[in-house]
Amino acid sequence: DAGVIQSPRHEVTEMGQEVTLRCKPISGHDYLFWYRQTMMRGLELLIYFNNNVPIDDSGMPEDRFSAKMPNASFSTLKIQPSEPRDSAVYFCASSVKDTQYFGPGTRLTVL
Amino acid sequence: ELKVEQNPLFLSMQEGKNYTIYCNYSTTSDRLYWYRQDPGKSLESLFVLLSNGAVKQEGRLMASLDTKARLSTLHITAAVHDLSATYFCAVGELTSGSRLTFGEGTQLTVNP
């Protein structure tokens, strides 16, 4: 299995621009999670889906962030407009039962 | 709100030595996970502990869970340089579905 796939791996953008991060979960996994990792705040859960339905988005920092999962094999996390404080590594993870499997992450830098 | 605390946050040890990383959590849980993260890399699952008294071992690492004390330990035996990484514990609340709360991570450096 290819594991969780994320794209892009690195993104550099300017403040105010829209950023879209993409994730393909492991086939057959019915949970998908979006996390953000920074030195200051550690690893934070932003939102998670079960069977393509958002279950808990309480970790989404503000309205500038939105996430979708149109089908079982694809999810996006969008930031519009982006700000320098959004700079972080964003991980997608998927699971079918107990263990969450993490993707390689997208390193986002907002200038 | 579930809080997960790890200690120590930084650990420098010599090869061949033993040490334990502690993970305390604040509310009742039915599952605890340990992950490893190498610098600039993703998180790799090490152990899943699902019951009180659970003990799992893989190589030089052994994890245990005491749900009554709300404590998990990750014991390192005869450390080697390849174990240098950041180790995270993550806890799931009983009523939170699949949500996990991660500890701050323990940055382990094993010196030759």
Short mmCIF file of C-alpha atoms in Angstrom, two decimals:
data_model
loop_
_atom_site.label_atom_id
_atom_site.label_comp_id
_atom_site.label_asym_id
_atom_site.label_seq_id
_atom_site.Cartn_x
_atom_site.Cartn_y
_atom_site.Cartn_z
CA ASP A 1 0.00 0.00 0.00
CA ALA A 2 1.27 3.48 -0.80
CA GLY A 3 0.26 4.88 2.55
CA VAL A 4 -1.34 8.27 3.06
CA ILE A 5 -0.42 10.63 0.24
CA GLN A 6 -0.22 14.39 0.66
CA SER A 7 0.48 17.14 -1.81
CA PRO A 8 2.23 19.41 -2.15
CA ARG A 9 5.09 18.45 0.15
CA HIS A 10 6.25 22.05 0.39
CA GLU A 11 4.33 25.25 -0.23
CA VAL A 12 5.61 28.79 -0.03
CA THR A 13 3.09 31.53 -0.52
CA GLU A 14 2.52 35.15 0.29
CA MET A 15 0.17 36.49 2.89
CA GLY A 16 -3.36 36.84 1.58
CA GLN A 17 -3.10 34.05 -0.96
CA GLU A 18 -5.30 30.98 -0.96
CA VAL A 19 -3.63 27.70 -0.10
CA THR A 20 -5.06 24.24 -0.77
CA LEU A 21 -3.55 21.13 0.76
CA ARG A 22 -4.53 17.71 -0.52
CA CYS A 23 -4.73 14.26 1.00
CA LYS A 24 -5.42 10.77 -0.27
CA PRO A 25 -6.07 8.35 2.62
CA ILE A 26 -5.19 4.69 2.67
CA SER A 27 -7.76 2.71 0.70
CA GLY A 28 -10.43 1.22 2.95
CA HIS A 29 -9.83 3.61 5.82
CA ASP A 30 -13.01 5.34 6.92
CA TYR A 31 -11.53 8.02 9.18
CA LEU A 32 -9.48 10.96 7.99
CA PHE A 33 -7.76 13.51 10.21
CA TRP A 34 -6.06 16.85 9.57
CA TYR A 35 -3.39 17.97 12.05
CA ARG A 36 -1.13 20.98 12.31
CA GLN A 37 2.31 20.84 13.93
CA THR A 38 4.28 23.84 15.14
CA MET A 39 7.10 24.27 17.62
CA MET A 40 4.96 26.52 19.80
CA ARG A 41 1.72 24.54 19.89
CA GLY A 42 2.84 21.00 19.13
CA LEU A 43 0.51 18.68 17.26
CA GLU A 44 -3.08 19.91 17.04
CA LEU A 45 -6.10 18.16 15.58
CA LEU A 46 -7.91 20.50 13.22
CA ILE A 47 -10.79 18.37 11.95
CA TYR A 48 -11.69 14.77 11.30
CA PHE A 49 -14.10 12.93 9.03
CA ASN A 50 -15.85 9.59 9.25
CA ASN A 51 -17.18 8.14 6.01
CA ASN A 52 -16.60 11.52 4.34
CA VAL A 53 -18.69 13.38 6.94
CA PRO A 54 -17.04 15.98 9.19
CA ILE A 55 -17.39 14.81 12.79
CA ASP A 56 -15.41 17.31 14.83
CA ASP A 57 -14.09 20.61 13.51
CA SER A 58 -13.57 22.27 16.87
CA GLY A 59 -9.86 22.50 16.24
CA MET A 60 -10.18 24.60 13.11
CA PRO A 61 -8.60 27.88 14.19
CA GLU A 62 -10.93 30.28 12.41
CA ASP A 63 -13.16 30.82 9.44
CA ARG A 64 -10.19 31.17 7.15
CA PHE A 65 -9.77 27.42 7.38
CA SER A 66 -12.10 24.97 5.66
CA ALA A 67 -11.91 21.26 4.89
CA LYS A 68 -13.82 18.99 2.58
CA MET A 69 -13.96 15.33 1.79
CA PRO A 70 -15.94 14.88 -1.42
CA ASN A 71 -15.26 11.15 -1.57
CA ALA A 72 -13.54 8.34 0.29
CA SER A 73 -10.23 8.85 -1.47
CA PHE A 74 -9.70 12.59 -1.34
CA SER A 75 -9.73 15.47 1.11
CA THR A 76 -8.65 19.09 0.99
CA LEU A 77 -7.73 21.65 3.60
CA LYS A 78 -8.03 25.21 2.39
CA ILE A 79 -6.75 28.41 3.97
CA GLN A 80 -8.10 31.64 2.55
CA PRO A 81 -6.62 34.16 3.07
CA SER A 82 -3.36 32.78 4.43
CA GLU A 83 -1.37 34.55 7.14
CA PRO A 84 2.23 34.15 8.34
CA ARG A 85 1.01 32.53 11.57
CA ASP A 86 -0.41 29.68 9.49
CA SER A 87 3.14 28.55 8.73
CA ALA A 88 3.40 24.98 10.00
CA VAL A 89 3.56 21.37 8.91
CA TYR A 90 0.12 20.02 8.10
CA PHE A 91 -0.39 16.29 8.43
CA CYS A 92 -3.18 14.15 7.15
CA ALA A 93 -3.81 10.79 8.81
CA SER A 94 -6.25 7.98 8.17
CA SER A 95 -7.47 4.99 10.15
CA VAL A 96 -9.87 2.11 9.93
CA LYS A 97 -9.88 1.02 13.54
CA ASP A 98 -7.45 2.03 16.24
CA THR A 99 -4.20 3.25 14.74
CA GLN A 100 -3.90 6.46 12.78
CA TYR A 101 -1.42 6.36 9.91
CA PHE A 102 0.15 9.67 9.06
CA GLY A 103 1.08 11.07 5.70
CA PRO A 104 4.45 12.74 5.02
CA GLY A 105 3.05 16.21 5.71
CA THR A 106 2.96 19.51 3.85
CA ARG A 107 5.37 22.16 5.06
CA LEU A 108 3.62 25.51 4.57
CA THR A 109 5.45 28.79 4.71
CA VAL A 110 3.46 32.00 4.45
CA LEU A 111 5.62 35.07 3.84
CA GLU B 1 -10.75 18.83 28.56
CA LEU B 2 -8.24 16.01 28.20
CA LYS B 3 -4.67 16.98 29.00
CA VAL B 4 -1.70 14.79 28.14
CA GLU B 5 1.67 15.47 29.72
CA GLN B 6 4.95 13.81 28.92
CA ASN B 7 8.15 13.92 30.87
CA PRO B 8 10.87 14.50 30.37
CA LEU B 9 10.51 16.73 27.32
CA PHE B 10 14.20 16.42 26.52
CA LEU B 11 16.33 13.40 27.24
CA SER B 12 19.99 12.94 26.46
CA MET B 13 21.40 9.54 27.26
CA GLN B 14 24.39 7.39 26.50
CA GLU B 15 24.30 4.29 24.42
CA GLY B 16 23.74 1.19 26.47
CA LYS B 17 21.78 2.92 29.20
CA ASN B 18 18.15 2.38 30.20
CA TYR B 19 15.53 5.06 30.66
CA THR B 20 11.78 5.59 30.91
CA ILE B 21 9.52 8.23 29.36
CA TYR B 22 6.29 8.96 31.20
CA CYS B 23 2.90 9.93 29.81
CA ASN B 24 0.20 11.16 32.20
CA TYR B 25 -3.34 12.01 31.13
CA SER B 26 -6.16 13.72 32.93
CA THR B 27 -9.39 11.84 32.11
CA THR B 28 -10.54 8.28 31.64
CA SER B 29 -9.35 6.73 28.41
CA ASP B 30 -9.71 3.44 26.62
CA ARG B 31 -6.73 3.69 24.31
CA LEU B 32 -3.23 5.04 24.28
CA TYR B 33 -0.71 5.24 21.46
CA TRP B 34 2.99 5.82 21.14
CA TYR B 35 4.44 7.38 18.00
CA ARG B 36 7.95 8.14 16.85
CA GLN B 37 8.94 11.14 14.74
CA ASP B 38 12.36 11.64 13.15
CA PRO B 39 13.42 15.21 12.35
CA GLY B 40 11.58 16.52 9.30
CA LYS B 41 9.62 13.31 8.96
CA SER B 42 6.15 12.04 9.65
CA LEU B 43 4.84 10.17 12.69
CA GLU B 44 5.29 6.42 12.82
CA SER B 45 3.05 4.27 14.98
CA LEU B 46 4.94 2.23 17.58
CA PHE B 47 2.40 0.82 20.02
CA VAL B 48 -1.33 0.69 20.63
CA LEU B 49 -2.41 -0.03 24.20
CA LEU B 50 -6.08 -0.79 24.68
CA SER B 51 -6.50 -2.19 28.18
CA ASN B 52 -5.30 -1.77 31.72
CA GLY B 53 -2.07 -3.62 32.29
CA ALA B 54 -1.31 -3.89 28.59
CA VAL B 55 2.37 -4.32 27.83
CA LYS B 56 3.91 -4.35 24.37
CA GLN B 57 7.52 -4.71 23.31
CA GLU B 58 9.34 -4.13 20.08
CA GLY B 59 13.10 -4.43 20.10
CA ARG B 60 14.57 -2.13 22.74
CA LEU B 61 11.27 -0.37 23.42
CA MET B 62 8.56 -1.52 25.81
CA ALA B 63 5.30 0.32 26.48
CA SER B 64 2.85 -0.23 29.31
CA LEU B 65 -0.48 1.19 30.39
CA ASP B 66 -2.01 1.70 33.82
CA THR B 67 -5.49 3.11 33.26
CA LYS B 68 -6.18 3.48 36.97
CA ALA B 69 -3.17 5.72 37.43
CA ARG B 70 -3.78 7.31 34.00
CA LEU B 71 -0.16 6.62 33.18
CA SER B 72 1.74 5.03 30.35
CA THR B 73 5.47 4.43 30.21
CA LEU B 74 7.85 3.89 27.33
CA HIS B 75 10.94 2.07 28.55
CA ILE B 76 14.15 2.10 26.58
CA THR B 77 16.59 -0.73 27.17
CA ALA B 78 20.26 -0.49 26.23
CA ALA B 79 19.75 2.56 24.05
CA VAL B 80 21.40 2.82 20.65
CA HIS B 81 21.93 5.90 18.49
CA ASP B 82 19.20 4.83 16.04
CA LEU B 83 16.60 5.42 18.74
CA SER B 84 17.26 9.16 18.66
CA ALA B 85 13.94 10.76 17.72
CA THR B 86 10.94 12.51 19.26
CA TYR B 87 8.43 10.21 20.94
CA PHE B 88 4.78 11.18 21.34
CA CYS B 89 2.05 9.59 23.36
CA ALA B 90 -1.54 10.14 22.28
CA VAL B 91 -4.71 9.45 24.21
CA GLY B 92 -8.28 8.90 23.10
CA GLU B 93 -11.16 9.99 25.33
CA LEU B 94 -13.99 7.55 25.92
CA THR B 95 -16.60 9.92 24.53
CA SER B 96 -14.56 11.53 21.77
CA GLY B 97 -14.94 8.93 19.09
CA SER B 98 -11.70 8.66 17.20
CA ARG B 99 -10.22 11.94 18.36
CA LEU B 100 -6.71 11.75 19.88
CA THR B 101 -4.94 14.27 22.08
CA PHE B 102 -1.15 14.26 21.76
CA GLY B 103 1.44 14.98 24.40
CA GLU B 104 4.16 17.55 23.82
CA GLY B 105 6.66 14.93 22.75
CA THR B 106 9.94 13.77 24.30
CA GLN B 107 13.02 14.57 22.26
CA LEU B 108 15.46 11.72 22.81
CA THR B 109 19.13 11.96 21.90
CA VAL B 110 21.32 8.89 22.32
CA ASN B 111 24.99 9.73 22.38
CA PRO B 112 27.72 7.27 21.41
#
